[in-house]
Tab-separated table of C-alpha atoms in Angstrom:
chain	number	residue	atom	x	y	z
A	1	MET	CA	-15.131	-197.285	-49.394
A	2	SER	CA	-17.357	-197.521	-47.175
A	3	ILE	CA	-21.360	-195.992	-47.164
A	4	SER	CA	-24.469	-195.778	-45.601
A	5	ILE	CA	-27.441	-197.973	-45.662
A	6	ALA	CA	-29.456	-195.034	-47.467
A	7	ASP	CA	-26.756	-194.999	-50.593
A	8	LEU	CA	-27.158	-198.754	-50.837
A	9	VAL	CA	-29.634	-198.580	-53.509
A	10	THR	CA	-28.501	-195.244	-55.481
A	11	VAL	CA	-24.522	-197.286	-55.438
A	12	ARG	CA	-26.557	-201.032	-56.636
A	13	ALA	CA	-28.688	-198.796	-59.507
A	14	ARG	CA	-25.451	-196.869	-60.446
A	15	HIS	CA	-22.039	-199.247	-60.001
A	16	PRO	CA	-23.450	-202.791	-59.821
A	17	GLU	CA	-19.670	-203.616	-60.051
A	18	ALA	CA	-18.585	-202.248	-56.438
A	19	VAL	CA	-19.500	-205.570	-54.833
A	20	ALA	CA	-17.270	-207.350	-56.357
A	21	GLU	CA	-14.903	-204.788	-55.697
A	22	ALA	CA	-15.577	-204.886	-51.792
A	23	ALA	CA	-15.580	-208.039	-51.865
A	24	ALA	CA	-12.015	-208.085	-53.273
A	25	ARG	CA	-10.257	-205.781	-51.089
A	26	ARG	CA	-12.071	-207.981	-48.113
A	27	VAL	CA	-9.217	-208.686	-44.956
A	28	ARG	CA	-10.244	-211.745	-43.868
A	29	ARG	CA	-9.264	-214.247	-41.698
A	30	PRO	CA	-8.659	-217.365	-40.699
A	31	LEU	CA	-11.971	-219.368	-39.753
A	32	LEU	CA	-10.718	-219.836	-35.978
A	33	GLY	CA	-9.311	-217.231	-34.154
A	34	ASP	CA	-7.346	-217.521	-31.328
A	35	SER	CA	-9.850	-218.215	-28.577
A	36	GLY	CA	-10.592	-220.986	-30.913
A	37	ARG	CA	-14.422	-220.784	-30.661
A	38	LEU	CA	-16.700	-219.547	-33.229
A	39	MET	CA	-20.154	-216.781	-33.127
A	40	ILE	CA	-21.642	-216.493	-35.892
A	41	VAL	CA	-25.010	-214.036	-36.702
A	42	ALA	CA	-27.149	-215.971	-38.985
A	43	ALA	CA	-29.426	-213.961	-40.803
A	44	ASP	CA	-30.248	-215.919	-44.288
A	45	HIS	CA	-33.912	-215.838	-42.692
A	46	PRO	CA	-35.245	-213.457	-45.013
A	47	ALA	CA	-34.882	-215.825	-48.880
A	48	ARG	CA	-36.749	-219.039	-47.563
A	49	GLY	CA	-39.886	-216.845	-46.784
A	50	ALA	CA	-39.335	-216.622	-42.789
A	51	LEU	CA	-39.712	-213.342	-41.712
A	52	GLY	CA	-41.530	-213.101	-38.376
A	53	VAL	CA	-40.078	-213.244	-34.802
A	54	GLY	CA	-41.667	-214.867	-32.490
A	55	ASP	CA	-44.609	-213.426	-32.330
A	56	ARG	CA	-44.335	-210.390	-34.617
A	57	ARG	CA	-44.897	-211.901	-38.545
A	58	SER	CA	-42.806	-209.624	-40.704
A	59	ALA	CA	-40.554	-208.976	-36.955
A	60	MET	CA	-37.131	-209.579	-40.683
A	61	ALA	CA	-39.300	-207.291	-43.184
A	62	ASN	CA	-37.848	-204.297	-42.957
A	63	ARG	CA	-34.063	-204.227	-44.751
A	64	ALA	CA	-32.804	-201.435	-43.540
A	65	ALA	CA	-33.965	-202.157	-39.643
A	66	LEU	CA	-32.105	-205.454	-40.024
A	67	LEU	CA	-29.148	-204.559	-41.109
A	68	GLU	CA	-28.419	-202.082	-38.538
A	69	ARG	CA	-29.359	-204.575	-36.507
A	70	LEU	CA	-27.005	-206.547	-38.099
A	71	CYS	CA	-24.420	-204.063	-38.539
A	72	VAL	CA	-24.619	-203.071	-34.232
A	73	ALA	CA	-24.263	-207.318	-33.659
A	74	LEU	CA	-21.388	-207.697	-35.757
A	75	SER	CA	-19.611	-204.517	-34.183
A	76	ARG	CA	-19.395	-206.262	-30.092
A	77	PRO	CA	-16.592	-208.233	-29.225
A	78	GLY	CA	-16.781	-211.471	-29.771
A	79	VAL	CA	-18.873	-212.257	-32.222
A	80	ASP	CA	-16.424	-213.785	-35.437
A	81	GLY	CA	-18.520	-213.249	-38.544
A	82	VAL	CA	-22.133	-213.252	-40.097
A	83	LEU	CA	-23.920	-215.782	-41.943
A	84	ALA	CA	-26.943	-214.579	-44.606
A	85	THR	CA	-27.466	-215.324	-48.658
A	86	ALA	CA	-25.828	-212.728	-51.224
A	87	ASP	CA	-28.488	-209.786	-50.999
A	88	ILE	CA	-27.534	-209.701	-47.325
A	89	LEU	CA	-23.714	-210.460	-47.675
A	90	GLU	CA	-23.483	-208.196	-50.556
A	91	ASP	CA	-25.168	-204.919	-48.278
A	92	LEU	CA	-22.849	-205.985	-45.671
A	93	LEU	CA	-20.297	-205.833	-48.025
A	94	LEU	CA	-20.808	-202.446	-49.288
A	95	LEU	CA	-21.553	-201.247	-45.416
A	96	GLY	CA	-17.433	-201.385	-45.562
A	97	VAL	CA	-18.570	-204.094	-41.789
A	98	LEU	CA	-16.969	-207.473	-43.113
A	99	ASP	CA	-13.314	-206.801	-42.515
A	100	GLY	CA	-11.697	-209.237	-41.019
A	101	LYS	CA	-14.911	-211.310	-40.317
A	102	VAL	CA	-15.456	-215.569	-41.182
A	103	VAL	CA	-18.426	-214.388	-43.792
A	104	MET	CA	-20.709	-217.587	-45.168
A	105	GLY	CA	-23.284	-218.262	-47.415
A	106	SER	CA	-26.398	-219.818	-47.801
A	107	MET	CA	-26.528	-222.329	-50.514
A	108	ASN	CA	-30.069	-223.650	-50.307
A	109	ARG	CA	-33.241	-221.589	-49.567
A	110	GLY	CA	-35.708	-223.121	-51.988
A	111	GLY	CA	-37.844	-225.327	-49.046
A	112	LEU	CA	-39.946	-222.121	-49.052
A	113	ALA	CA	-41.330	-222.426	-45.502
A	114	GLY	CA	-44.964	-223.598	-45.284
A	115	ALA	CA	-44.591	-224.596	-48.933
A	116	THR	CA	-45.801	-228.058	-50.521
A	117	PHE	CA	-42.232	-228.485	-51.374
A	118	GLU	CA	-40.395	-227.543	-48.795
A	119	MET	CA	-38.389	-231.347	-48.283
A	120	ASP	CA	-37.339	-230.062	-51.678
A	121	ASP	CA	-34.955	-227.045	-50.339
A	122	ARG	CA	-33.005	-227.054	-53.982
A	123	PHE	CA	-29.623	-224.505	-53.571
A	124	THR	CA	-30.925	-221.118	-54.489
A	125	GLY	CA	-29.044	-219.872	-53.229
A	126	HIS	CA	-24.488	-219.391	-52.858
A	127	ARG	CA	-22.997	-222.379	-54.712
A	128	ALA	CA	-19.520	-222.796	-53.943
A	129	GLN	CA	-18.224	-221.007	-56.948
A	130	ASP	CA	-19.531	-217.932	-55.556
A	131	ILE	CA	-18.496	-218.208	-52.497
A	132	ALA	CA	-14.768	-219.189	-53.893
A	133	ARG	CA	-15.158	-216.040	-56.557
A	134	LEU	CA	-16.289	-213.207	-53.400
A	135	ARG	CA	-13.864	-214.609	-51.419
A	136	PHE	CA	-16.345	-215.442	-48.853
A	137	ASP	CA	-15.154	-218.434	-45.758
A	138	ALA	CA	-17.164	-220.576	-45.802
A	139	GLY	CA	-20.657	-221.950	-46.888
A	140	LYS	CA	-23.863	-223.312	-45.144
A	141	LEU	CA	-26.718	-225.823	-45.528
A	142	LEU	CA	-30.050	-227.161	-44.243
A	143	LEU	CA	-30.805	-230.866	-44.568
A	144	ARG	CA	-33.960	-231.742	-43.223
A	145	ILE	CA	-34.732	-235.507	-43.709
A	146	ASP	CA	-38.648	-236.871	-43.918
A	147	TYR	CA	-39.040	-240.524	-44.243
A	148	ALA	CA	-42.360	-239.880	-45.584
A	149	ASP	CA	-41.396	-236.858	-48.246
A	150	PRO	CA	-39.537	-238.019	-51.278
A	151	GLY	CA	-38.294	-235.134	-51.826
A	152	SER	CA	-35.502	-235.475	-49.321
A	153	LEU	CA	-33.412	-237.611	-51.811
A	154	THR	CA	-33.548	-234.443	-53.725
A	155	THR	CA	-31.784	-232.332	-51.123
A	156	LEU	CA	-29.346	-235.571	-50.090
A	157	GLU	CA	-28.715	-236.242	-53.192
A	158	SER	CA	-27.632	-231.543	-53.751
A	159	THR	CA	-26.446	-232.042	-50.390
A	160	ALA	CA	-24.160	-234.414	-51.201
A	161	ARG	CA	-22.576	-232.264	-54.032
A	162	ALA	CA	-22.559	-229.800	-52.558
A	163	ILE	CA	-20.193	-231.157	-50.059
A	164	ASP	CA	-17.552	-232.329	-52.657
A	165	ASP	CA	-18.250	-228.847	-55.227
A	166	MET	CA	-16.542	-226.882	-51.258
A	167	ALA	CA	-14.228	-229.753	-50.718
A	168	ALA	CA	-12.311	-229.410	-53.972
A	169	ALA	CA	-12.371	-226.199	-53.496
A	170	GLN	CA	-11.005	-226.495	-49.879
A	171	LEU	CA	-13.830	-224.098	-48.125
A	172	PRO	CA	-15.705	-225.259	-45.346
A	173	LEU	CA	-19.136	-226.330	-44.828
A	174	PHE	CA	-21.386	-226.124	-42.713
A	175	VAL	CA	-24.003	-229.107	-42.766
A	176	GLU	CA	-27.687	-228.013	-40.247
A	177	PRO	CA	-28.827	-231.788	-40.217
A	178	PHE	CA	-32.564	-232.817	-38.884
A	179	ILE	CA	-34.948	-235.242	-38.734
A	180	SER	CA	-38.570	-234.199	-38.666
A	181	ARG	CA	-42.231	-234.642	-39.860
A	182	ARG	CA	-45.396	-232.880	-41.175
A	183	ILE	CA	-47.703	-232.312	-38.407
A	184	ASP	CA	-50.911	-230.661	-39.153
A	185	GLY	CA	-48.936	-229.005	-42.792
A	186	ALA	CA	-46.660	-228.421	-41.102
A	187	VAL	CA	-42.745	-228.924	-40.313
A	188	ARG	CA	-41.939	-230.215	-37.401
A	189	ASN	CA	-37.795	-230.909	-36.642
A	190	ASP	CA	-37.328	-233.857	-34.549
A	191	LEU	CA	-35.450	-232.925	-31.422
A	192	SER	CA	-35.198	-236.163	-29.107
A	193	ALA	CA	-31.731	-237.439	-28.419
A	194	GLU	CA	-32.784	-240.022	-31.276
A	195	ALA	CA	-33.588	-238.080	-34.347
A	196	VAL	CA	-30.231	-235.737	-33.825
A	197	ILE	CA	-28.207	-238.637	-33.481
A	198	ARG	CA	-29.854	-240.439	-36.444
A	199	SER	CA	-29.549	-236.998	-39.105
A	200	ILE	CA	-25.738	-236.436	-37.253
A	201	ALA	CA	-24.752	-240.083	-38.253
A	202	ILE	CA	-26.323	-239.269	-42.096
A	203	ALA	CA	-25.115	-235.577	-43.401
A	204	SER	CA	-21.118	-237.334	-42.137
A	205	GLY	CA	-21.754	-239.679	-44.487
A	206	LEU	CA	-22.523	-237.060	-47.023
A	207	GLY	CA	-20.365	-237.092	-49.974
A	208	GLY	CA	-16.930	-237.904	-51.303
A	209	THR	CA	-14.940	-236.542	-48.059
A	210	SER	CA	-15.503	-234.803	-45.193
A	211	ALA	CA	-12.122	-232.950	-44.431
A	212	TYR	CA	-14.027	-229.504	-44.769
A	213	THR	CA	-17.900	-230.442	-43.532
A	214	TRP	CA	-18.938	-228.677	-39.873
A	215	LEU	CA	-21.473	-229.803	-38.655
A	216	LYS	CA	-24.241	-226.873	-36.994
A	217	LEU	CA	-26.317	-228.511	-34.448
A	218	PRO	CA	-29.175	-227.919	-31.728
A	219	VAL	CA	-29.626	-228.374	-28.597
A	220	THR	CA	-31.890	-231.377	-27.945
A	221	HIS	CA	-34.866	-231.786	-25.756
A	222	ASP	CA	-32.844	-232.946	-22.661
A	223	PRO	CA	-29.871	-231.069	-23.283
A	224	ASP	CA	-28.077	-234.135	-21.256
A	225	ASP	CA	-28.553	-236.150	-23.793
A	226	MET	CA	-26.006	-234.114	-25.815
A	227	ALA	CA	-23.124	-235.758	-24.558
A	228	GLU	CA	-24.773	-239.177	-26.111
A	229	VAL	CA	-25.776	-237.203	-29.216
A	230	LEU	CA	-22.518	-235.787	-29.796
A	231	GLU	CA	-20.533	-239.502	-29.584
A	232	THR	CA	-22.299	-239.412	-32.991
A	233	SER	CA	-19.119	-238.278	-35.504
A	234	THR	CA	-15.563	-236.427	-35.164
A	235	LEU	CA	-17.031	-233.859	-36.758
A	236	PRO	CA	-16.294	-229.953	-35.340
A	237	ALA	CA	-19.713	-228.741	-34.101
A	238	VAL	CA	-21.121	-225.610	-33.584
A	239	LEU	CA	-24.780	-224.800	-32.052
A	240	LEU	CA	-27.278	-223.191	-33.216
A	241	GLY	CA	-28.735	-221.298	-31.893
A	242	GLY	CA	-33.383	-221.322	-32.663
A	243	GLU	CA	-36.804	-219.678	-31.312
A	244	VAL	CA	-35.785	-219.339	-27.450
A	245	GLY	CA	-39.539	-218.496	-26.563
A	246	ASP	CA	-40.308	-217.251	-23.774
A	247	ASP	CA	-37.123	-218.563	-21.937
A	248	GLN	CA	-34.539	-217.126	-23.060
A	249	GLU	CA	-32.615	-217.921	-19.480
A	250	GLY	CA	-33.001	-221.740	-19.812
A	251	ALA	CA	-31.961	-221.498	-24.010
A	252	TYR	CA	-28.893	-219.782	-22.321
A	253	GLU	CA	-28.473	-222.392	-19.946
A	254	ARG	CA	-28.797	-224.819	-22.460
A	255	TRP	CA	-26.274	-223.460	-24.606
A	256	ARG	CA	-24.192	-222.702	-22.087
A	257	LYS	CA	-23.973	-227.054	-21.086
A	258	ALA	CA	-23.655	-228.031	-24.592
A	259	LEU	CA	-20.533	-225.711	-25.515
A	260	ARG	CA	-18.614	-227.441	-22.488
A	261	LEU	CA	-18.543	-230.575	-24.855
A	262	PRO	CA	-15.905	-231.852	-26.969
A	263	THR	CA	-16.802	-231.336	-29.742
A	264	VAL	CA	-17.965	-228.254	-30.303
A	265	GLN	CA	-16.648	-225.112	-31.039
A	266	GLY	CA	-18.712	-222.435	-30.884
A	267	MET	CA	-22.275	-221.722	-31.623
A	268	VAL	CA	-24.189	-220.005	-35.060
A	269	VAL	CA	-27.291	-218.169	-33.858
A	270	GLY	CA	-29.691	-215.013	-35.606
A	271	ARG	CA	-32.994	-214.037	-34.542
A	272	SER	CA	-32.791	-214.835	-30.351
A	273	LEU	CA	-30.120	-212.077	-30.931
A	274	LEU	CA	-30.979	-209.502	-33.265
A	275	TYR	CA	-34.415	-209.550	-31.681
A	276	PRO	CA	-34.107	-210.139	-28.138
A	277	ALA	CA	-37.870	-210.008	-26.687
A	278	GLU	CA	-36.015	-208.218	-24.208
A	279	GLY	CA	-33.006	-206.079	-24.201
A	280	SER	CA	-31.081	-204.618	-26.226
A	281	VAL	CA	-28.947	-206.241	-29.293
A	282	GLU	CA	-25.141	-205.956	-27.917
A	283	THR	CA	-26.906	-207.134	-24.626
A	284	ALA	CA	-27.659	-210.226	-26.484
A	285	VAL	CA	-24.989	-211.022	-28.733
A	286	ASP	CA	-22.708	-210.207	-25.117
A	287	THR	CA	-24.445	-212.787	-23.352
A	288	ALA	CA	-24.201	-215.045	-26.062
A	289	VAL	CA	-20.369	-214.239	-26.448
A	290	SER	CA	-19.883	-214.140	-22.557
A	291	LEU	CA	-21.228	-217.989	-22.993
A	292	LEU	CA	-18.671	-220.074	-25.438
């Protein structure tokens, strides 16, 4: 039985057990469907304190509006599932919109945007046992490596143990690696081919097994470099969407080219679909799906 967004607070206050009940009755599906491709909508940004989209600094702060956009995105043909933190996924469970969808739990959200400890990215979200208990389908973690920040070492070690735990539960884990550095106090990810190659090599070797590890990768500054970049590993990969800025058509073209490469199995895209600069959520999602 599903409820409306307006009912969420009442259900959470009076019947917290409803979350586990909704998780237990959710209809599951294989990670890869008949198409062999994945289109996942990402909404784990708020838990890192990253609420902005473009010049809209608090775009993702209104939870009801975010849930409405997610429900629209999940209803579109070709959308396979959602990536989010526990609070959002449990809202979606209660709303009854996750049947037949891939549900991906976000695991490390401790490296808050703009914090001095941003590189020490603690695992404050889902644990492997939570993902297994709730019958979710996969996990995701962010691995930013700053050679000048010792906090990255803690994140590397924690990432390796999360890979081990997810593999022990036979659950896929999507690792999103970057080589990063601080510029004028802000963390910036290096999207050069050399940096992305190095991040893939490091991420691929973490943990006691890579059997259940996937990569979640950015498109390099020069999309023509992606063929060489993806030769770094045999692990399956999905593209991450990221911010598209003012050139949405240019972003779509970069994604289209990279999606033709054999290692790439699909996309995980968030703010650019849920809060498109132009047009509706439906149009943005349908356009992204058409790229697959």
